[in-house]
Short mmCIF file of C-alpha atoms in Angstrom, two decimals:
data_model
loop_
_atom_site.label_atom_id
_atom_site.label_comp_id
_atom_site.label_asym_id
_atom_site.label_seq_id
_atom_site.Cartn_x
_atom_site.Cartn_y
_atom_site.Cartn_z
CA MET O 10 -0.04 0.27 -0.14
CA GLY O 11 3.04 2.32 0.52
CA HIS O 12 3.67 2.92 -2.65
CA ILE O 13 0.38 3.94 -3.50
CA ALA O 14 0.47 5.97 -1.22
CA THR O 15 3.33 7.85 -3.02
CA LEU O 16 1.48 7.99 -6.01
CA ASP O 17 -1.21 10.40 -4.84
CA HIS O 18 1.66 12.25 -2.57
CA LYS O 19 2.53 12.55 -6.32
CA TYR O 20 -0.31 14.09 -8.14
CA GLY O 21 -1.06 15.93 -5.31
CA LEU O 22 2.34 17.31 -5.72
CA LEU O 23 1.41 17.87 -9.50
CA GLN O 24 -1.97 19.47 -8.70
CA ARG O 25 -0.15 22.11 -5.51
CA GLN O 26 1.93 23.28 -8.70
CA LEU O 27 -1.02 23.82 -11.45
CA GLU O 28 -2.12 25.53 -8.45
CA ARG O 29 -0.16 28.33 -8.81
CA THR O 30 -0.15 28.74 -12.38
CA VAL O 31 -1.52 32.23 -13.02
CA THR O 32 -4.59 30.53 -14.38
CA GLY O 33 -4.89 28.67 -11.51
CA ALA O 34 -5.74 24.06 -10.84
CA PRO O 35 -8.21 24.71 -7.50
CA PRO O 36 -8.08 21.58 -6.56
CA SER O 37 -10.63 18.36 -7.27
CA PRO O 38 -10.70 14.49 -5.85
CA ARG O 39 -11.91 14.50 -10.28
CA LEU O 40 -8.67 17.07 -11.17
CA LEU O 41 -7.04 14.37 -9.37
CA GLU O 42 -8.92 11.66 -11.71
CA ILE O 43 -8.96 14.09 -14.97
CA LEU O 44 -4.09 13.72 -13.80
CA ARG O 45 -4.27 10.59 -13.07
CA LEU O 46 -4.95 9.43 -16.95
CA LEU O 47 -2.92 12.29 -18.52
CA TYR O 48 0.51 11.32 -16.71
CA SER O 49 2.16 8.40 -16.55
CA LYS O 50 2.76 7.37 -12.72
CA GLU O 51 7.18 7.53 -15.09
CA ASP O 52 5.67 10.95 -16.17
CA VAL O 53 4.16 12.68 -13.05
CA GLU O 54 6.65 13.24 -10.57
CA LEU O 55 8.82 15.14 -13.60
CA ALA O 56 5.46 17.59 -14.30
CA ALA O 57 5.40 18.17 -10.59
CA ARG O 58 9.69 19.97 -10.60
CA LEU O 59 8.56 22.11 -14.18
CA PRO O 60 8.81 25.43 -13.12
CA LEU O 61 5.47 27.19 -14.79
CA PRO O 62 7.87 30.26 -16.93
CA LEU O 63 9.12 28.83 -19.98
CA THR O 64 12.59 27.36 -19.45
CA ASP O 65 15.93 26.91 -21.43
CA ALA O 66 16.46 22.38 -21.49
CA LYS O 67 19.66 23.44 -20.41
CA ARG O 68 19.52 25.36 -17.73
CA LEU O 69 16.50 23.07 -16.98
CA ALA O 70 18.34 20.25 -16.77
CA ARG O 71 21.67 21.15 -14.77
CA ARG O 72 18.61 21.99 -12.21
CA LEU O 73 16.61 18.77 -12.03
CA ARG O 74 20.45 17.01 -12.46
CA LEU O 75 18.94 14.91 -15.36
CA PRO O 76 21.48 14.17 -18.63
CA LEU O 77 20.07 16.78 -21.66
CA PRO O 78 19.36 14.20 -23.81
CA LEU O 79 17.06 12.25 -21.38
CA LEU O 80 15.41 15.51 -20.30
CA VAL O 81 15.17 16.20 -23.70
CA ASP O 82 13.20 13.25 -25.28
CA ARG O 83 10.97 12.64 -22.34
CA LEU O 84 9.33 16.09 -22.32
CA SER O 85 9.23 16.48 -25.85
CA ALA O 86 7.23 12.70 -25.21
CA MET O 87 5.34 14.88 -22.70
CA ALA O 88 4.01 17.55 -25.05
CA GLN O 89 2.89 15.81 -28.11
CA ARG O 90 0.76 14.28 -25.27
CA GLY O 91 -0.04 18.32 -24.72
CA LEU O 92 0.98 18.80 -20.43
CA VAL O 93 4.55 20.20 -21.40
CA PHE O 94 4.30 23.44 -23.74
CA ASP O 95 8.10 23.14 -26.33
CA VAL O 96 8.81 26.70 -27.67
CA GLU O 97 12.13 26.81 -30.09
CA HIS O 98 14.16 30.12 -30.30
CA GLU O 99 17.25 30.63 -32.46
CA GLY O 100 17.80 26.63 -32.19
CA ARG O 101 17.39 26.10 -28.54
CA ARG O 102 14.40 24.84 -27.10
CA TYR O 103 12.72 26.16 -23.70
CA PHE O 104 9.93 23.62 -22.06
CA SER O 105 7.47 24.76 -19.06
CA LEU O 106 5.07 23.25 -17.12
CA ALA O 107 1.29 23.11 -19.45
CA PRO O 108 -1.44 24.87 -16.66
CA LEU O 109 -5.44 23.46 -17.16
CA ALA O 110 -6.30 26.93 -19.03
CA LEU O 111 -4.82 27.41 -22.39
CA GLY O 112 -2.63 24.24 -21.36
CA PHE O 113 -4.12 21.01 -21.50
CA PHE O 114 -7.26 20.91 -21.71
CA GLU O 115 -7.23 22.49 -25.02
CA PHE O 116 -5.17 20.10 -26.10
CA THR O 117 -6.05 17.44 -25.20
CA PHE O 118 -9.58 17.84 -27.65
CA MET O 119 -8.37 20.06 -30.22
CA ARG O 120 -7.95 15.68 -31.82
CA THR O 121 -8.72 12.84 -32.17
CA ARG O 122 -7.30 10.95 -29.94
CA GLY O 123 -6.97 7.11 -29.15
CA ASP O 124 -4.57 6.64 -26.64
CA LEU O 125 -7.38 8.49 -23.98
CA PRO O 126 -10.93 7.98 -22.84
CA GLN O 127 -11.37 11.08 -24.41
CA ARG O 128 -15.29 10.04 -23.29
CA GLN O 129 -14.57 9.26 -19.77
CA LEU O 130 -11.94 12.52 -20.05
CA ALA O 131 -15.10 15.03 -21.87
CA GLN O 132 -16.91 13.85 -18.29
CA LEU O 133 -14.90 14.72 -15.10
CA PHE O 134 -13.53 17.42 -16.97
CA ASP O 135 -17.60 18.97 -17.66
CA ASP O 136 -17.65 17.34 -13.55
CA TYR O 137 -14.93 19.91 -12.25
CA MET O 138 -15.15 22.57 -14.00
CA ARG O 139 -19.15 22.89 -12.70
CA GLU O 140 -18.83 21.02 -9.35
CA ASP O 141 -18.39 25.16 -7.92
CA ALA O 142 -19.10 27.34 -10.95
CA ALA O 143 -19.15 30.08 -7.72
CA GLY O 144 -16.02 30.04 -6.40
CA GLY O 145 -14.36 27.00 -9.08
CA ILE O 146 -12.10 27.17 -12.05
CA TYR O 147 -14.22 29.84 -13.43
CA ARG O 148 -12.85 32.18 -10.27
CA SER O 149 -9.61 30.81 -11.22
CA VAL O 150 -9.48 31.73 -15.08
CA PHE O 151 -11.25 34.85 -15.57
CA GLU O 152 -12.23 36.38 -12.02
CA GLY O 153 -9.53 39.67 -12.86
CA PRO O 154 -9.81 42.61 -15.39
CA THR O 155 -7.82 41.40 -17.44
CA GLN O 156 -8.88 38.43 -19.35
CA ILE O 157 -6.64 35.08 -21.68
CA GLY O 158 -9.92 36.41 -24.70
CA ARG O 159 -10.53 39.24 -26.54
CA THR O 160 -13.05 40.18 -29.13
CA LEU O 161 -12.67 41.07 -32.78
CA VAL O 162 -14.85 42.96 -34.53
CA ARG O 163 -15.86 41.44 -38.16
CA GLU O 164 -14.85 43.82 -40.56
CA GLU O 165 -17.51 43.29 -41.87
CA SER O 166 -19.19 44.56 -40.29
CA LEU O 167 -17.97 48.62 -40.01
CA SER O 168 -18.65 50.89 -42.32
CA GLU O 169 -16.23 51.95 -45.60
CA ARG O 170 -16.14 55.97 -42.45
CA GLN O 171 -15.16 54.16 -40.19
CA THR O 172 -10.71 53.42 -40.27
CA GLU O 173 -10.21 53.23 -36.00
CA VAL O 174 -9.73 49.56 -35.85
CA LEU O 175 -6.50 48.76 -35.53
CA ASP O 176 -4.39 45.56 -37.82
CA TRP O 177 -4.36 44.05 -33.79
CA GLU O 178 -7.93 44.02 -33.93
CA ARG O 179 -8.71 42.31 -37.72
CA ALA O 180 -8.80 38.60 -37.66
CA SER O 181 -7.43 39.64 -41.46
CA HIS O 182 -4.41 41.25 -40.46
CA LEU O 183 -3.39 38.07 -37.63
CA VAL O 184 -3.88 35.44 -39.86
CA LYS O 185 -1.62 36.77 -42.85
CA THR O 186 1.15 38.62 -41.03
CA ALA O 187 1.20 35.33 -39.08
CA SER O 188 4.39 32.82 -39.61
CA ALA O 189 2.70 30.63 -39.42
CA ILE O 190 -0.89 28.87 -38.80
CA GLY O 191 -2.20 26.31 -37.49
CA VAL O 192 -5.54 24.52 -37.12
CA GLY O 193 -7.45 22.47 -34.44
CA LEU O 194 -9.95 20.95 -33.70
CA CYS O 195 -12.03 23.56 -31.63
CA ALA O 196 -11.37 22.58 -28.03
CA CYS O 197 -15.01 22.71 -26.08
CA ARG O 198 -17.09 21.72 -29.14
CA HIS O 199 -14.77 17.95 -29.02
CA LEU O 200 -15.07 18.28 -25.53
CA ALA O 201 -19.36 18.98 -25.75
CA SER O 202 -19.17 15.92 -28.45
CA HIS O 203 -18.14 13.40 -26.70
CA LEU O 204 -21.36 14.86 -23.38
CA GLY O 205 -23.63 14.34 -26.39
CA GLN O 206 -24.68 17.91 -25.85
CA ALA O 207 -22.86 19.18 -29.15
CA CYS O 208 -24.07 22.19 -31.37
CA ASP O 209 -24.21 21.48 -35.58
CA ARG O 210 -21.62 23.75 -36.12
CA PRO O 211 -17.51 23.31 -37.20
CA GLN O 212 -15.14 22.18 -34.69
CA ARG O 213 -12.50 22.06 -36.80
CA VAL O 214 -12.47 26.01 -36.83
CA CYS O 215 -9.47 26.34 -33.97
CA LEU O 216 -6.69 28.36 -35.89
CA THR O 217 -3.10 29.15 -33.39
CA LEU O 218 -0.46 31.69 -34.85
CA ASN O 219 3.14 31.98 -35.23
CA TYR O 220 5.42 30.60 -31.81
CA ALA O 221 2.12 28.57 -31.13
CA ALA O 222 1.21 27.28 -34.16
CA LYS O 223 5.16 25.50 -35.07
CA SER O 224 4.96 24.78 -31.00
CA LEU O 225 1.49 22.50 -31.76
CA VAL O 226 1.78 21.33 -35.20
CA ARG O 227 5.62 20.63 -34.90
CA ASN O 228 3.81 18.39 -31.28
CA GLY O 229 1.08 17.08 -33.85
CA LEU O 230 -0.98 18.84 -31.84
CA ALA O 231 -3.18 21.10 -35.14
CA ASP O 232 -2.31 20.22 -38.59
CA PRO O 233 -0.53 23.20 -40.71
CA VAL O 234 -2.74 25.45 -43.43
CA THR O 235 -1.82 28.18 -45.74
CA ALA O 236 -3.18 32.20 -44.63
CA GLY O 237 -5.78 31.63 -47.29
CA GLU O 238 -6.93 28.25 -45.30
CA ALA O 239 -7.17 30.67 -42.44
CA MET O 240 -8.98 32.65 -44.43
CA ARG O 241 -11.66 30.83 -45.93
CA ILE O 242 -12.06 28.92 -42.34
CA LEU O 243 -12.81 31.84 -40.49
CA GLU O 244 -15.49 32.92 -43.35
CA GLN O 245 -17.02 29.57 -42.44
CA SER O 246 -17.45 30.14 -38.99
CA LYS O 247 -18.88 33.18 -39.30
CA GLU O 248 -21.20 31.83 -41.42
CA SER O 249 -21.54 30.15 -39.08
CA GLY O 250 -22.60 32.96 -35.72
CA LEU O 251 -19.16 31.71 -35.02
CA VAL O 252 -17.58 35.11 -32.17
CA GLN O 253 -14.40 35.30 -33.24
CA ILE O 254 -12.20 34.87 -30.36
CA ALA O 255 -8.80 36.06 -30.27
CA ASP O 256 -5.80 36.18 -27.47
CA ASN O 257 -5.09 39.01 -25.55
CA VAL O 258 -2.47 40.21 -26.51
CA LYS O 259 -1.00 42.68 -29.27
CA GLN O 260 1.74 41.24 -30.34
CA ARG O 261 2.22 37.82 -31.71
CA VAL O 262 -0.17 37.17 -30.84
CA ALA O 263 -0.85 32.84 -31.15
CA TYR O 264 -4.62 31.90 -31.24
CA ILE O 265 -8.09 32.73 -33.00
CA CYS O 266 -10.16 30.68 -31.83
CA ASN O 267 -14.14 30.39 -33.44
CA CYS O 268 -16.74 31.09 -30.61
CA CYS O 269 -20.06 29.27 -29.89
CA GLY O 270 -22.26 30.35 -26.61
CA CYS O 271 -23.41 26.79 -26.06
CA CYS O 272 -20.72 25.12 -26.04
CA CYS O 273 -17.61 27.68 -24.91
CA GLU O 274 -16.26 27.11 -21.73
CA MET O 275 -15.67 31.53 -21.91
CA PHE O 276 -18.96 31.49 -22.52
CA HIS O 277 -20.13 29.56 -19.44
CA ALA O 278 -17.96 31.65 -17.15
CA VAL O 279 -20.90 34.26 -18.22
CA HIS O 280 -23.78 31.86 -18.52
CA VAL O 281 -22.43 29.54 -15.39
CA GLY O 282 -20.11 31.04 -13.56
CA ASN O 283 -22.71 34.53 -13.68
CA ILE O 284 -18.60 35.97 -14.37
CA ARG O 285 -19.99 38.94 -16.88
CA ASN O 286 -16.25 40.05 -18.35
CA ALA O 287 -14.65 36.73 -18.74
CA ILE O 288 -13.55 37.84 -22.55
CA THR O 289 -12.74 40.82 -23.85
CA SER O 290 -14.84 43.04 -25.49
CA SER O 291 -13.78 44.51 -29.19
CA ASN O 292 -13.72 48.67 -28.89
CA TRP O 293 -16.76 48.05 -30.60
CA ILE O 294 -20.60 48.32 -29.80
CA MET O 295 -23.82 46.84 -31.60
CA GLN O 296 -26.64 50.30 -31.62
CA ILE O 297 -29.59 49.70 -32.50
CA ASP O 298 -31.88 51.75 -34.70
CA ARG O 299 -35.16 51.53 -33.04
CA PRO O 300 -37.89 52.85 -35.66
CA LYS O 301 -35.99 50.75 -39.00
CA CYS O 302 -36.37 47.76 -36.24
CA SER O 303 -39.18 44.80 -36.67
CA GLY O 304 -38.52 42.29 -34.01
CA CYS O 305 -37.83 40.00 -35.59
CA GLY O 306 -36.23 38.69 -33.15
CA GLN O 307 -32.78 37.49 -34.97
CA CYS O 308 -30.29 39.04 -33.33
CA ALA O 309 -31.66 38.03 -30.37
CA SER O 310 -31.10 34.61 -31.39
CA VAL O 311 -27.36 34.76 -32.70
CA CYS O 312 -26.32 37.22 -29.94
CA PRO O 313 -23.52 34.23 -27.45
CA MET O 314 -23.89 37.32 -24.81
CA ARG O 315 -27.85 36.89 -24.77
CA ALA O 316 -27.15 40.58 -24.68
CA ILE O 317 -30.55 41.72 -26.45
CA ALA O 318 -33.63 41.69 -26.00
CA LEU O 319 -37.04 42.73 -27.33
CA THR O 320 -39.01 44.91 -25.52
CA PRO O 321 -41.36 47.68 -26.23
CA ALA O 322 -41.05 49.91 -29.31
CA GLY O 323 -40.84 53.05 -28.24
CA ASP O 324 -40.14 52.06 -24.71
CA ASP O 325 -36.66 51.69 -23.90
CA ALA O 326 -38.01 49.95 -20.29
CA ALA O 327 -37.61 46.63 -19.54
CA PRO O 328 -41.11 44.52 -20.28
CA ALA O 329 -43.52 44.57 -17.36
CA GLY O 330 -43.75 40.88 -17.94
CA HIS O 331 -46.88 40.45 -20.52
CA ALA O 332 -46.53 39.31 -24.19
CA GLN O 333 -46.04 41.50 -26.76
CA THR O 334 -45.85 40.49 -30.90
CA PRO O 335 -42.90 41.11 -32.78
CA GLN O 336 -45.19 43.27 -34.54
CA HIS O 337 -44.87 45.92 -31.68
CA GLN O 338 -41.53 44.81 -30.16
CA ALA O 339 -37.75 46.08 -31.02
CA ALA O 340 -34.62 45.01 -29.90
CA ARG O 341 -32.97 46.26 -27.25
CA LEU O 342 -29.09 45.90 -25.61
CA CYS O 343 -27.56 45.42 -22.85
CA GLN O 344 -24.46 47.38 -22.98
CA GLU O 345 -22.54 45.40 -20.04
CA LEU O 346 -22.99 42.91 -21.86
CA CYS O 347 -22.14 43.69 -25.91
CA LEU O 348 -18.83 42.09 -26.79
CA GLY O 349 -19.17 44.18 -29.80
CA CYS O 350 -18.25 40.93 -32.08
CA GLY O 351 -21.04 42.16 -34.83
CA VAL O 352 -22.61 38.41 -35.05
CA CYS O 353 -25.96 40.71 -34.78
CA VAL O 354 -24.91 43.25 -37.72
CA ALA O 355 -24.99 39.61 -40.29
CA ALA O 356 -28.34 38.74 -38.84
CA CYS O 357 -31.09 41.48 -39.71
CA PRO O 358 -33.16 41.90 -42.05
CA ASN O 359 -33.22 45.61 -41.74
CA ARG O 360 -30.41 46.60 -41.90
CA ALA O 361 -30.74 48.11 -38.41
CA ILE O 362 -27.73 46.91 -36.89
CA SER O 363 -24.46 48.89 -36.47
CA MET O 364 -21.44 49.43 -35.27
CA SER O 365 -20.25 52.42 -33.41
CA PRO O 366 -16.63 52.65 -31.55
CA ARG O 367 -16.70 52.86 -27.40
CA GLU O 368 -16.73 55.92 -25.83
CA GLN O 369 -13.32 53.76 -23.14
CA ARG O 370 -11.04 51.56 -25.56
CA ALA O 371 -10.82 48.12 -23.69
CA LEU O 372 -6.67 48.34 -21.97
CA THR O 373 -4.75 45.39 -24.86
CA PRO O 374 -1.96 44.14 -22.62
CA ALA O 375 0.59 44.53 -25.22
CA THR O 376 2.73 41.11 -25.59
CA VAL O 377 2.14 37.54 -23.73
CA VAL O 378 4.65 38.16 -20.53
CA GLU O 379 2.75 41.82 -19.83
CA ARG O 380 -1.03 39.76 -19.46
CA MET O 381 0.09 37.24 -17.16
CA LEU O 382 1.86 39.68 -14.86
CA LEU O 383 -1.71 41.28 -15.14
CA MET O 384 -3.12 39.05 -14.19
CA ALA O 385 -0.78 37.82 -11.84
CA ILE O 386 -1.09 40.52 -9.99
CA GLU O 387 -4.51 40.69 -10.68
CA ARG O 388 -4.86 36.93 -8.65
CA ARG O 389 -2.32 37.62 -6.74
CA ARG O 390 -0.32 35.15 -7.59
CA LEU O 391 2.64 37.47 -8.81
CA ALA O 392 5.15 35.87 -6.37
CA ASP O 393 4.94 31.86 -8.33
CA PHE O 394 4.82 34.05 -11.61
CA LEU O 395 8.30 35.60 -11.01
CA PHE O 396 9.80 33.00 -9.33
CA ASP O 397 9.95 29.82 -9.96
CA ARG O 398 12.04 29.41 -12.90
CA HIS O 399 15.05 28.40 -12.86
CA GLY O 400 17.47 30.82 -13.12
CA PRO O 401 17.31 34.38 -12.42
CA VAL O 402 14.49 36.98 -13.44
CA SER O 403 15.11 39.30 -15.94
CA HIS O 404 15.42 42.80 -16.54
CA ARG O 405 12.86 42.83 -19.40
CA VAL O 406 10.48 41.16 -16.73
CA LEU O 407 11.41 43.31 -14.22
CA GLY O 408 11.06 46.06 -16.98
CA HIS O 409 7.51 45.67 -17.69
CA LEU O 410 6.28 44.66 -14.04
CA VAL O 411 7.40 47.99 -12.98
CA ALA O 412 6.24 49.63 -16.16
CA ILE O 413 2.87 48.06 -14.86
CA LEU O 414 2.93 49.00 -11.38
CA GLU O 415 3.45 51.85 -12.63
CA ARG O 416 0.74 52.31 -13.58
CA THR O 417 -1.38 50.78 -10.51
CA PRO O 418 -3.88 51.65 -7.68
CA LEU O 419 -1.58 51.90 -4.91
CA PRO O 420 -3.97 49.60 -2.71
CA LYS O 421 -4.22 47.09 -5.65
CA ALA O 422 -0.16 47.42 -6.15
CA LEU O 423 0.97 47.34 -2.45
CA ALA O 424 -1.00 43.84 -2.05
CA ALA O 425 0.12 41.85 -4.77
CA ILE O 426 4.60 42.73 -3.57
CA ARG O 427 3.23 41.87 -0.64
CA PRO O 428 4.02 38.44 -1.09
CA LEU O 429 7.83 39.42 -2.24
CA ARG O 430 8.88 40.92 1.33
CA SER O 431 11.41 42.84 -1.51
CA ILE O 432 12.94 46.65 -1.61
CA PHE O 433 13.07 46.66 -4.88
CA LEU O 434 9.57 46.27 -5.47
CA ASN O 435 8.48 48.53 -2.47
CA ALA O 436 11.27 51.03 -3.87
CA ALA O 437 9.24 51.12 -7.08
CA VAL O 438 6.54 51.20 -5.95
CA ALA O 439 7.07 53.98 -3.45
CA ILE O 440 9.24 56.16 -6.31
CA SER O 441 7.79 54.75 -10.13
CA PRO O 442 10.83 55.35 -11.87
CA LYS O 443 10.84 56.87 -14.50
CA PRO O 444 14.08 56.01 -16.50
CA LEU O 445 14.31 52.27 -15.41
CA VAL O 446 10.40 52.01 -16.67
CA GLU O 447 11.47 54.40 -20.02
CA LEU O 448 14.77 51.37 -20.36
CA THR O 449 12.96 48.40 -20.04
CA ARG O 450 9.74 48.49 -21.93
CA GLU O 451 10.10 48.52 -25.59
CA THR O 452 8.72 48.83 -29.23
CA GLY O 453 6.48 46.53 -30.73
CA ASP O 454 9.61 46.13 -33.55
CA GLU O 455 11.81 45.53 -30.75
CA GLN O 456 9.66 42.76 -29.53
CA ALA O 457 9.12 41.39 -32.63
CA ASN O 458 13.21 40.83 -34.01
CA ARG O 459 12.95 39.16 -30.50
#
């Protein structure tokens, strides 16, 4: 019995390491069952010792006291199963433990796999995500102003006069300028299909871009496609009423999801977990020309956020609870819920809907590092993000952190750095040194060349 207890302890250590990731992994017997199905007993001990940030393989081998070829072989095999991140840059390999969200959950269902009991895993994941909707995985991943995904407005929903849309807000630009593109199954609809709950929208529409595409294609988790093929996938997705949600960064965007409101876990966080800001909106918002609105309800039926309702025409108040005929109704928007996706524009037969710029633009992090730092501060996981690594924190990461703390309200900044016990970081909040911020803040071109 001793070896069973020891093995259970190792899976418990892995669960605790996953809980320290920026998006977290709340403890649960169901999560432990998932880990036992995904990680072999040979791999679980190594996985629990892996750092959270990407780490150079040579440095990692020294710290773990394993021969470099053996370590790379083992981690490469785990990357092919979607359990670790594997990135190549300038001839060097970098590895890190894959988190649950934007990690091994998606990788488990981005392809049909004969090496895993996917139906059993689908039920376990579904149960795990819903067992504590008020304070479980949805809160862990999505509770905070900074989110992992942001909405892309449909470019065709904008009038020719509207030129405010920027390149990083355009799905077409992200696809056409990507250094590599991959496509896989939508993990959420694929999971739902194993439970008999999937909608009839297409599944092979999950696009990965740039460094993420190179990694997933190399490990067999996605298929390579051209920019032209990716654009056709986007058009197919739009025709099916899907919403384009991208990596919430401006530079080196890693993915574009094509999401439905019924299967997507991000939308479940809104509808089941009641986290209204689980998806960052675009910088656009829907406008209704109520005199043109016939009250047909097409816009309400396609809105993935359920942000549109029919109310008495000419009356801005909510319905009084009595039935109204469509001829006497008009669409009304809940602005707090509108993502600015533009799906409703295509659905309106009367051209009564348009998109207008938001008065206040959404804050979009420049890079993945900046986004993760913001999320770590908001979720009180900054110490784990900075110091769960094999080697010193780079000046670039510290530069990003100082710039973020400089514009963070003082109480929140102090709460974020309190666990660090760092004289440097406390000083950074106290004096916000402008020269240091400027020296360490990089332009988009400099980031792209690195």
